[in-house]
Coordinates of C-alpha atoms and ligand atoms in Angstrom, one line a residue:
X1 CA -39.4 23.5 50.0
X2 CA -37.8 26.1 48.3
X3 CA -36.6 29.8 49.9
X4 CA -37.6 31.8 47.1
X5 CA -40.4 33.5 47.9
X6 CA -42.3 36.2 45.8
X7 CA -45.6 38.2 46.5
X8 CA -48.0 39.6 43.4
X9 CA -50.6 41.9 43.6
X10 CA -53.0 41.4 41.2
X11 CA -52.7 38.1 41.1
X12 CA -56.1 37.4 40.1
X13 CA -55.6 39.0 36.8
X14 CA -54.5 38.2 33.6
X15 CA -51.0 38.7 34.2
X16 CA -50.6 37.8 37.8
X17 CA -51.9 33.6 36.4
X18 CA -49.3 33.4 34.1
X19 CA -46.1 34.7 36.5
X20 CA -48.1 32.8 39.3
X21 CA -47.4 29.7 37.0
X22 CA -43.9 30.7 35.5
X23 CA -42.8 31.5 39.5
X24 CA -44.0 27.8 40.5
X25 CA -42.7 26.1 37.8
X26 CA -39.0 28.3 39.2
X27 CA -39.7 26.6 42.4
X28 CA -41.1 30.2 44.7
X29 CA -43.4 30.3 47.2
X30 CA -45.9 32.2 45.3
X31 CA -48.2 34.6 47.8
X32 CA -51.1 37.0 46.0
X33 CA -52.4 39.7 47.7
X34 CA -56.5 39.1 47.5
X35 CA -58.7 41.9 47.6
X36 CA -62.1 40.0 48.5
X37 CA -65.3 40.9 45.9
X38 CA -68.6 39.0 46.0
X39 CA -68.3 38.0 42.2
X40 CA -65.2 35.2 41.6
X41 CA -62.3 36.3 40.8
X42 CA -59.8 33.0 40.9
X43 CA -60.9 31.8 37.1
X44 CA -58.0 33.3 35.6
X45 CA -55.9 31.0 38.3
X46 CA -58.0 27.9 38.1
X47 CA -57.7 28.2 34.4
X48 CA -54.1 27.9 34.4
X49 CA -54.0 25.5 37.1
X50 CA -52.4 27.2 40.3
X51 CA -55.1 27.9 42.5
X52 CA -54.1 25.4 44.5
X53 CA -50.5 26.4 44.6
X54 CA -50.4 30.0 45.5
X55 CA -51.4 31.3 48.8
X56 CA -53.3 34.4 49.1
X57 CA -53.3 36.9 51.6
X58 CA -56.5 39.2 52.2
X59 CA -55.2 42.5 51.4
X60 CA -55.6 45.8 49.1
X61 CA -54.0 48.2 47.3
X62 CA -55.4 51.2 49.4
X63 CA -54.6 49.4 52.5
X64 CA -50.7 49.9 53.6
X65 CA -51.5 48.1 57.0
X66 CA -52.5 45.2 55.1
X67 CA -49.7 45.1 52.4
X68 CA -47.3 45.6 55.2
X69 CA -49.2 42.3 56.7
X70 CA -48.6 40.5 53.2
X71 CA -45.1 41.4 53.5
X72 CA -44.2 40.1 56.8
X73 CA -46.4 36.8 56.3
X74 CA -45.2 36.0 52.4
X75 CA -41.2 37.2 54.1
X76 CA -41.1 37.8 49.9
X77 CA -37.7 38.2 48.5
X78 CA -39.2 39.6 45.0
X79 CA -42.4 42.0 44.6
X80 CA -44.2 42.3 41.7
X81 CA -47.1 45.3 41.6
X82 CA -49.3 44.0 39.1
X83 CA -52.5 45.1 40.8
X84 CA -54.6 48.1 39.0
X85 CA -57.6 49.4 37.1
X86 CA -56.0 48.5 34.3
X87 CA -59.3 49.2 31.7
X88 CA -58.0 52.8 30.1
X89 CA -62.4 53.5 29.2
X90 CA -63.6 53.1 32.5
X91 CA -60.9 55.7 34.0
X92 CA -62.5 58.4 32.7
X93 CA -65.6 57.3 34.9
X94 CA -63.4 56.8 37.9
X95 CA -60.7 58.8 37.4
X96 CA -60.3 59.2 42.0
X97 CA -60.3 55.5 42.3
X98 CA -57.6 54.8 39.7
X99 CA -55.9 57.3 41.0
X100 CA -55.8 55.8 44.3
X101 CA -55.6 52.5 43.3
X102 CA -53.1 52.3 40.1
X103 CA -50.9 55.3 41.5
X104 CA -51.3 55.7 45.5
X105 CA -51.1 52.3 45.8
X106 CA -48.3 51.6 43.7
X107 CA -46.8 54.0 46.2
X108 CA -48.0 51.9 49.1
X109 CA -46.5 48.5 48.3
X110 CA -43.3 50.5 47.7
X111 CA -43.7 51.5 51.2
X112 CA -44.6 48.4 52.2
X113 CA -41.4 46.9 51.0
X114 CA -39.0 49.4 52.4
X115 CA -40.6 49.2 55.6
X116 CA -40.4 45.5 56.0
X117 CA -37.7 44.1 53.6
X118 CA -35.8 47.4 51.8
X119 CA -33.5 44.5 50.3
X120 CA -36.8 42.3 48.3
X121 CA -36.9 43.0 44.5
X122 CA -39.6 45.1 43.0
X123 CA -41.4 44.7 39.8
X124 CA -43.7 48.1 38.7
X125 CA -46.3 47.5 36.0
X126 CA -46.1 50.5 34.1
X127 CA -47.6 50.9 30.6
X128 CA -47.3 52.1 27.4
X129 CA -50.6 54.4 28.0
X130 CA -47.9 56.4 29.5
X131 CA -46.3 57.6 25.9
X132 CA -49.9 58.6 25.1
X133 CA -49.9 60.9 22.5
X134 CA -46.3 59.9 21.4
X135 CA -43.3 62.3 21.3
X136 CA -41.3 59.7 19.2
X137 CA -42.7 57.4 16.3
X138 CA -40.9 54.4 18.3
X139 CA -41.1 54.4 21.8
X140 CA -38.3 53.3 24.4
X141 CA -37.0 54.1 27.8
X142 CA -35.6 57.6 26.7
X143 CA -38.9 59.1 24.9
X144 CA -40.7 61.3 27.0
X145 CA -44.7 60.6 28.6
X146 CA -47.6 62.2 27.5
X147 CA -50.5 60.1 29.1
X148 CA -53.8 60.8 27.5
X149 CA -56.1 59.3 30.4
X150 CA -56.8 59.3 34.2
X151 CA -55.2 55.9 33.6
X152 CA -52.0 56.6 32.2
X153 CA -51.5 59.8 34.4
X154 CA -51.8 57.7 37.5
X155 CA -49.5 54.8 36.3
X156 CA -46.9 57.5 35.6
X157 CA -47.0 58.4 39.3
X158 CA -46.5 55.0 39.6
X159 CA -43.5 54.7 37.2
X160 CA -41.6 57.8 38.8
X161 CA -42.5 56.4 42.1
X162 CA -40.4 53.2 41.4
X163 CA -37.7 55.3 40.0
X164 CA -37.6 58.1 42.9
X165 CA -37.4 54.9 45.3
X166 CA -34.2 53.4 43.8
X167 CA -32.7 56.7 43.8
X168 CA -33.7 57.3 46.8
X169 CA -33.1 54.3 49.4
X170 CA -31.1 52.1 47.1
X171 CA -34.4 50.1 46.5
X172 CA -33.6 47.1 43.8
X173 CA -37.0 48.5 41.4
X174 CA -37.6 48.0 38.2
X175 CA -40.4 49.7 35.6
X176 CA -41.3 47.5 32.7
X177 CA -42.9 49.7 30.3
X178 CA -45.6 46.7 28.8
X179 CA -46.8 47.2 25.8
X180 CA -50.7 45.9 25.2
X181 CA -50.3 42.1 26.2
X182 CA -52.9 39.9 25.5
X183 CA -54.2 36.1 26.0
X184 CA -57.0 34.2 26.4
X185 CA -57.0 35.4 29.9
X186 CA -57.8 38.9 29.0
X187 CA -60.9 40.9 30.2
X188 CA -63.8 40.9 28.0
X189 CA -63.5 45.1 28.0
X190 CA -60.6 45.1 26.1
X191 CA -60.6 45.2 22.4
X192 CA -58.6 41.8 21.6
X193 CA -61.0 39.7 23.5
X194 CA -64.0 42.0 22.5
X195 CA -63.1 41.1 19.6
X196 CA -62.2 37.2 19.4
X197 CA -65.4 36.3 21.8
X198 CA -67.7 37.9 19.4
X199 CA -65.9 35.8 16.5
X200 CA -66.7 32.8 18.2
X201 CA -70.8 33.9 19.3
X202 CA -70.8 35.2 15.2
X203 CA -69.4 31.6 14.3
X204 CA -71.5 29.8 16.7
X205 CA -74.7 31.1 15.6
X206 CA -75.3 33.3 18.6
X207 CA -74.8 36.8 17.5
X208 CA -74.6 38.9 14.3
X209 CA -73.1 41.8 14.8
X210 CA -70.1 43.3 16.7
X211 CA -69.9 47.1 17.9
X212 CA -66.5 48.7 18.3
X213 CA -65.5 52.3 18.4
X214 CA -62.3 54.0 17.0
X215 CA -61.0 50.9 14.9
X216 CA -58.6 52.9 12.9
X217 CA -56.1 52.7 16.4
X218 CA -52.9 51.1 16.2
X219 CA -51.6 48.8 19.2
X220 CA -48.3 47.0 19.5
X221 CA -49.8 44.1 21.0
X222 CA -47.8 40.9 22.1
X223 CA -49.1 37.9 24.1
X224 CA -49.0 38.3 28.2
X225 CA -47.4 34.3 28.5
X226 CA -44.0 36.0 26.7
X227 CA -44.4 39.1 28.5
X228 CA -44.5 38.1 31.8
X229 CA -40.6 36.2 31.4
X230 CA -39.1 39.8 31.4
X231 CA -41.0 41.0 34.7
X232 CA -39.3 37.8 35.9
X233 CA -36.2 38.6 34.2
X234 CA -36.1 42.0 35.5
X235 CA -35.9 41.0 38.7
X236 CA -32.8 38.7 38.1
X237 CA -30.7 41.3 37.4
X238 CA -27.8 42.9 39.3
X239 CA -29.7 46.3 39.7
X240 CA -33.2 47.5 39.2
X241 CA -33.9 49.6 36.0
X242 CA -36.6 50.8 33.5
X243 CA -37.4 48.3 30.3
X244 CA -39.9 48.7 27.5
X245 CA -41.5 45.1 26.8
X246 CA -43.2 45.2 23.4
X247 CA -43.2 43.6 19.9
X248 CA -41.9 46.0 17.7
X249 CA -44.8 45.9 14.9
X250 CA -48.1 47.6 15.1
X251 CA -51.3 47.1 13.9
X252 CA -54.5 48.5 13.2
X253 CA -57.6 47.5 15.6
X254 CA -59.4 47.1 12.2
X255 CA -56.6 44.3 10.7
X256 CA -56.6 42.5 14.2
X257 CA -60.3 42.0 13.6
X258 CA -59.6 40.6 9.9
X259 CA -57.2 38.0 11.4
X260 CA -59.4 36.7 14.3
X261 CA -62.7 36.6 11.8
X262 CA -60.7 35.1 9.2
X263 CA -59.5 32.9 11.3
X264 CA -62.8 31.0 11.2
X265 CA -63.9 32.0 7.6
X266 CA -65.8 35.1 8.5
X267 CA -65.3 38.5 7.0
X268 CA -64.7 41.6 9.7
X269 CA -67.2 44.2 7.4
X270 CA -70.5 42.1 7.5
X271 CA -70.3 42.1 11.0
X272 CA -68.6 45.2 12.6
X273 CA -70.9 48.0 12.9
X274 CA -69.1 51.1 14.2
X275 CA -70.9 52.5 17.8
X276 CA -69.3 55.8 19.0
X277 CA -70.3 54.8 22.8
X278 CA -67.2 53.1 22.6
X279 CA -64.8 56.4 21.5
X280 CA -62.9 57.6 24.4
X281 CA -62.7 61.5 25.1
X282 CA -59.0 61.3 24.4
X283 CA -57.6 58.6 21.6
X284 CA -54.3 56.9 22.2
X285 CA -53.8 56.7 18.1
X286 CA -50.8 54.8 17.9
X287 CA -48.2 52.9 19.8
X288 CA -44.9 51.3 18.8
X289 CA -42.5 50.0 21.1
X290 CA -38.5 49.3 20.8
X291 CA -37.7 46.4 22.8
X292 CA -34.4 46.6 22.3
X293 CA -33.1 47.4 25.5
X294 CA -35.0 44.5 26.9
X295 CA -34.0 42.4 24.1
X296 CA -30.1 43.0 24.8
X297 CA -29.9 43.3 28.6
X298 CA -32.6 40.6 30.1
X299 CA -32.0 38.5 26.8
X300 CA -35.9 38.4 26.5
X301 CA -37.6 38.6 22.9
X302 CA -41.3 38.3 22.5
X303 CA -42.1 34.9 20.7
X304 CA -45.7 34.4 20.0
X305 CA -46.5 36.5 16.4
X306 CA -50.2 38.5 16.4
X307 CA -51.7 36.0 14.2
X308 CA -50.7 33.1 16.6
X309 CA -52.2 35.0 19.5
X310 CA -55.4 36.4 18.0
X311 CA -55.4 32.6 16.6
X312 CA -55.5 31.5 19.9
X313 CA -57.6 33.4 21.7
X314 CA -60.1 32.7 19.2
X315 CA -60.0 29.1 19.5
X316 CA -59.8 29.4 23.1
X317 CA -63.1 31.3 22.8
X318 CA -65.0 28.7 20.6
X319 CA -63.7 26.1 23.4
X320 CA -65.6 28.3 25.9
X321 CA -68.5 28.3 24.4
X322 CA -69.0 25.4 23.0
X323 CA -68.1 23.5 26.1
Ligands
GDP401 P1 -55.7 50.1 25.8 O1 -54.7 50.4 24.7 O2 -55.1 49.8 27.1 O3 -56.7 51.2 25.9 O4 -56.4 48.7 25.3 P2 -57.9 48.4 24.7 O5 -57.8 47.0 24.3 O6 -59.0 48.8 25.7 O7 -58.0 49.4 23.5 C1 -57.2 49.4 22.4 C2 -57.6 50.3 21.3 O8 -58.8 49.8 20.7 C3 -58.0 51.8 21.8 O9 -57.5 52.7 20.8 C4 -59.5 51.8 21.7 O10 -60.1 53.1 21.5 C5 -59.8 50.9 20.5 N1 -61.1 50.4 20.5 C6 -62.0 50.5 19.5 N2 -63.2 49.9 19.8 C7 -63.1 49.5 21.1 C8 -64.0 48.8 21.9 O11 -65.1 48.5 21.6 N3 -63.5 48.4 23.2 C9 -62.2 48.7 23.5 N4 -61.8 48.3 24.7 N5 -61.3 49.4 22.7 C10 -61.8 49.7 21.5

C-alpha cells in the first residue's frame, strides 16, 4: 500500500479518467467524489480502465458537509477540483447553477481542505474562458480576464478563490489556466467530438450532414492525456502558484473540421451546413496560450500535435460505432 493519497472531484469526467489513471500508475490512493445521477456516469473510468481502482465517495460540489466527509475518509494529501459545468453553451441557460457549482463550490472544497487538512495540496481547474475577449494576442499568467460567459465569470471566482486562499492561510494552491483539452473522452457538446463523431456516422453511412455554428472561432486546443501531467506536476512543487497549460498554436474550428474529415477521405464543405442555434450570445473569437511558464518551471510541454489528436479521436469514434 502506498501513503499517497489524492481526492478528485469530477472524476467521472474527461479529465478526472486520465489523472485517475496517471495517479494509479504513481502508486496514490485515488478517491473521487461521486455525485449520484440516474443515467451512468463511470464510462469515461471503465474506458480507461480504473473503475475498479478508485474509490468513490458519495458527495457534491454544493454539499460542504459531504466534501468535508470525502476529506476525512480519502485523509488526501493532494486535492484536485476538477468537478464543474464545464459546457460554456449551456451556461447561458443555467447561469445560477454554474454559478453555484463551478464557482461556490470551488470555494467549498477549498474550505473543505482548510478545515480538515490546511497542509493537502490543491489543484484549481481554471480555464482559458477566463481571457474571454482577450486583452493580449497571447495569453499567460500576467494578461488580464475578461470572461464572456456565466461560465467563465464563475470559474474566475474560482481562480481568485485559490489565489485569495494561498495568500491568505498559507494554503499550498495552485490555478492551472487549461487551455481547450481534448480526447476521445470528451463530451459529445463540445465542438471537437461534435465534430469527429459526425465524421465517423458521415463515413459510416449513417448521416449526411453536420450542423455547427460560429466555425470561423479559433481554439488553442491540446489533448487532455498531456494536460493532465502538469495538474500533477503542479502539485509537486515547492509552493502553489498560477500556470497556463496550452499549446501555443491556434486554429480555426473550420480547419479542425478539415483535418478530422480528411482524415477519412471526406471533404468538410459537402457536409457542414452552418445552424445559428448553435451561436452563443457572446463569442469567445480567439484564444492563444503561452505555456511558457509551465514549460520552464513544472518542465511540462504538450506532446500530442492537433492532427494526432483530432486523428485519434476520429478513429476512436469509428471504433465506437462500428463495434
Ligand atoms: P469552449 O471553448 O469551452 O466553448 O469549447 P467548445 O468546444 O464548446 O467550443 C469551441 C468553439 O467552437 C466556440 O467558439 C464555439 O462557438 C464554436 N462552435 C461552433 N459550432 C459549434 C457547435 O456546434 N458546438 C460547440 N460546442 N461549439 C461550436
Amino acid at each position: 500500500m502506498s501513503n499517497k493519497s489524492a481526492l478528485i472531484t469530477g472524476i467521472t469526467g474527461q479529465d478526472g479518467a486520465y489523472l485517475s489513471k496517471l495517479l494509479l500508475s504513481k502508486g496514490y490512493d485515488v478517491y473521487g467524489v461521486l455525485a449520484r445521477r440516474s443515467t451512468d456516469t463511470l464510462w469515461r473510468l471503465r474506458e480507461v480502465g480504473v473503475q475498479d481502482d478508485v474509490r468513490l465517495i458519495d458527495g457534491d460540489l454544493t454539499d460542504l458537509s459531504s466534501l468535508i466527509r470525502a476529506m476525512e475518509t480519502s485523509k488526501a494529501g493532494e486535492v484536485y477540483n476538477l468537478g464543474a459545468q464545464s459546457f460554456v453553451g449551456t451556461s447561458w441557460q443555467q447561469p445560477l447553477l454554474t454559478a453555484q457549482v463551478d464557482g461556490v463550490g470551488a470555494l467549498n472544497v477549498l474550505e473543505a481542505v482548510r478545515i480538515v487538512n490546511k497542509q493537502a495540496r490543491f489543484y484549481q481547474a481554471s480555464t482559458s474562458e477566463m481571457f474571454g475577449l482577450i486583452q493580449a494576442e497571447m495569453q499567460d499568467e500576467t494578461t488580464p480576464f475578461y470572461p464572456r460567459s456565466p461560465y467563465g465569470v464563475a470559474k474566475l471566482m474560482a481562480h481568485w478563490a485559490t489565489v485569495n486562499y494561498r495568500e491568505s492561510f498559507g494554503m499550498h494552491a495552485s490555478s492551472g489556466i487549461l487551455f481547450n483539452h481534448e480526447s476521445p473522452l470528451r463530451g459529445i457538446e463540445f465542438v471537437t467530438r461534435k465534430v469527429t463523431d459526425a465524421v465517423a456516422r458521415i463515413k459510416l453511412g449513417r448521416q449526411k450532414e453536420l450542423r455547427l455554428g460560429n466555425i470561423d472561432s479559433k481554439r488553442d486546443w491540446g489533448f487532455a492525456g498531456d494536460y493532465v501531467e502538469a495538474m500533477w506536476l503542479m502539485t509537486q512543487q515547492p509552493a502553489g502558484d498560477d500556470y497556463v497549460v496550452a499549446t501555443g498554436l491556434t486554429t480555426t474550428v473550420r480547419d479542425m473540421c478539415e483535418i478530422a474529415f480528411g482524415h477519412v477521405g471526406l471533404k468538410a464543405d459537402e457536409h457542414l451546413v452552418i445552424d445559428p442555434a448553435f451561436f452563443r450570445p457572446a463569442e469567445v473569437d480567439v484564444l492563444l496560450g503561452n505555456p511558457a511558464k509551465a514549460m520552464a518551471k513544472l518542465g511540462w510541454k504538450p506532446k500530442t500535435s492537433l492532427e494526432q489528436l483530432i486523428t485519434m479521436m476520429v478513429d476512436a469514434d469509428m471504433r465506437r460505432l462500428s463495434a
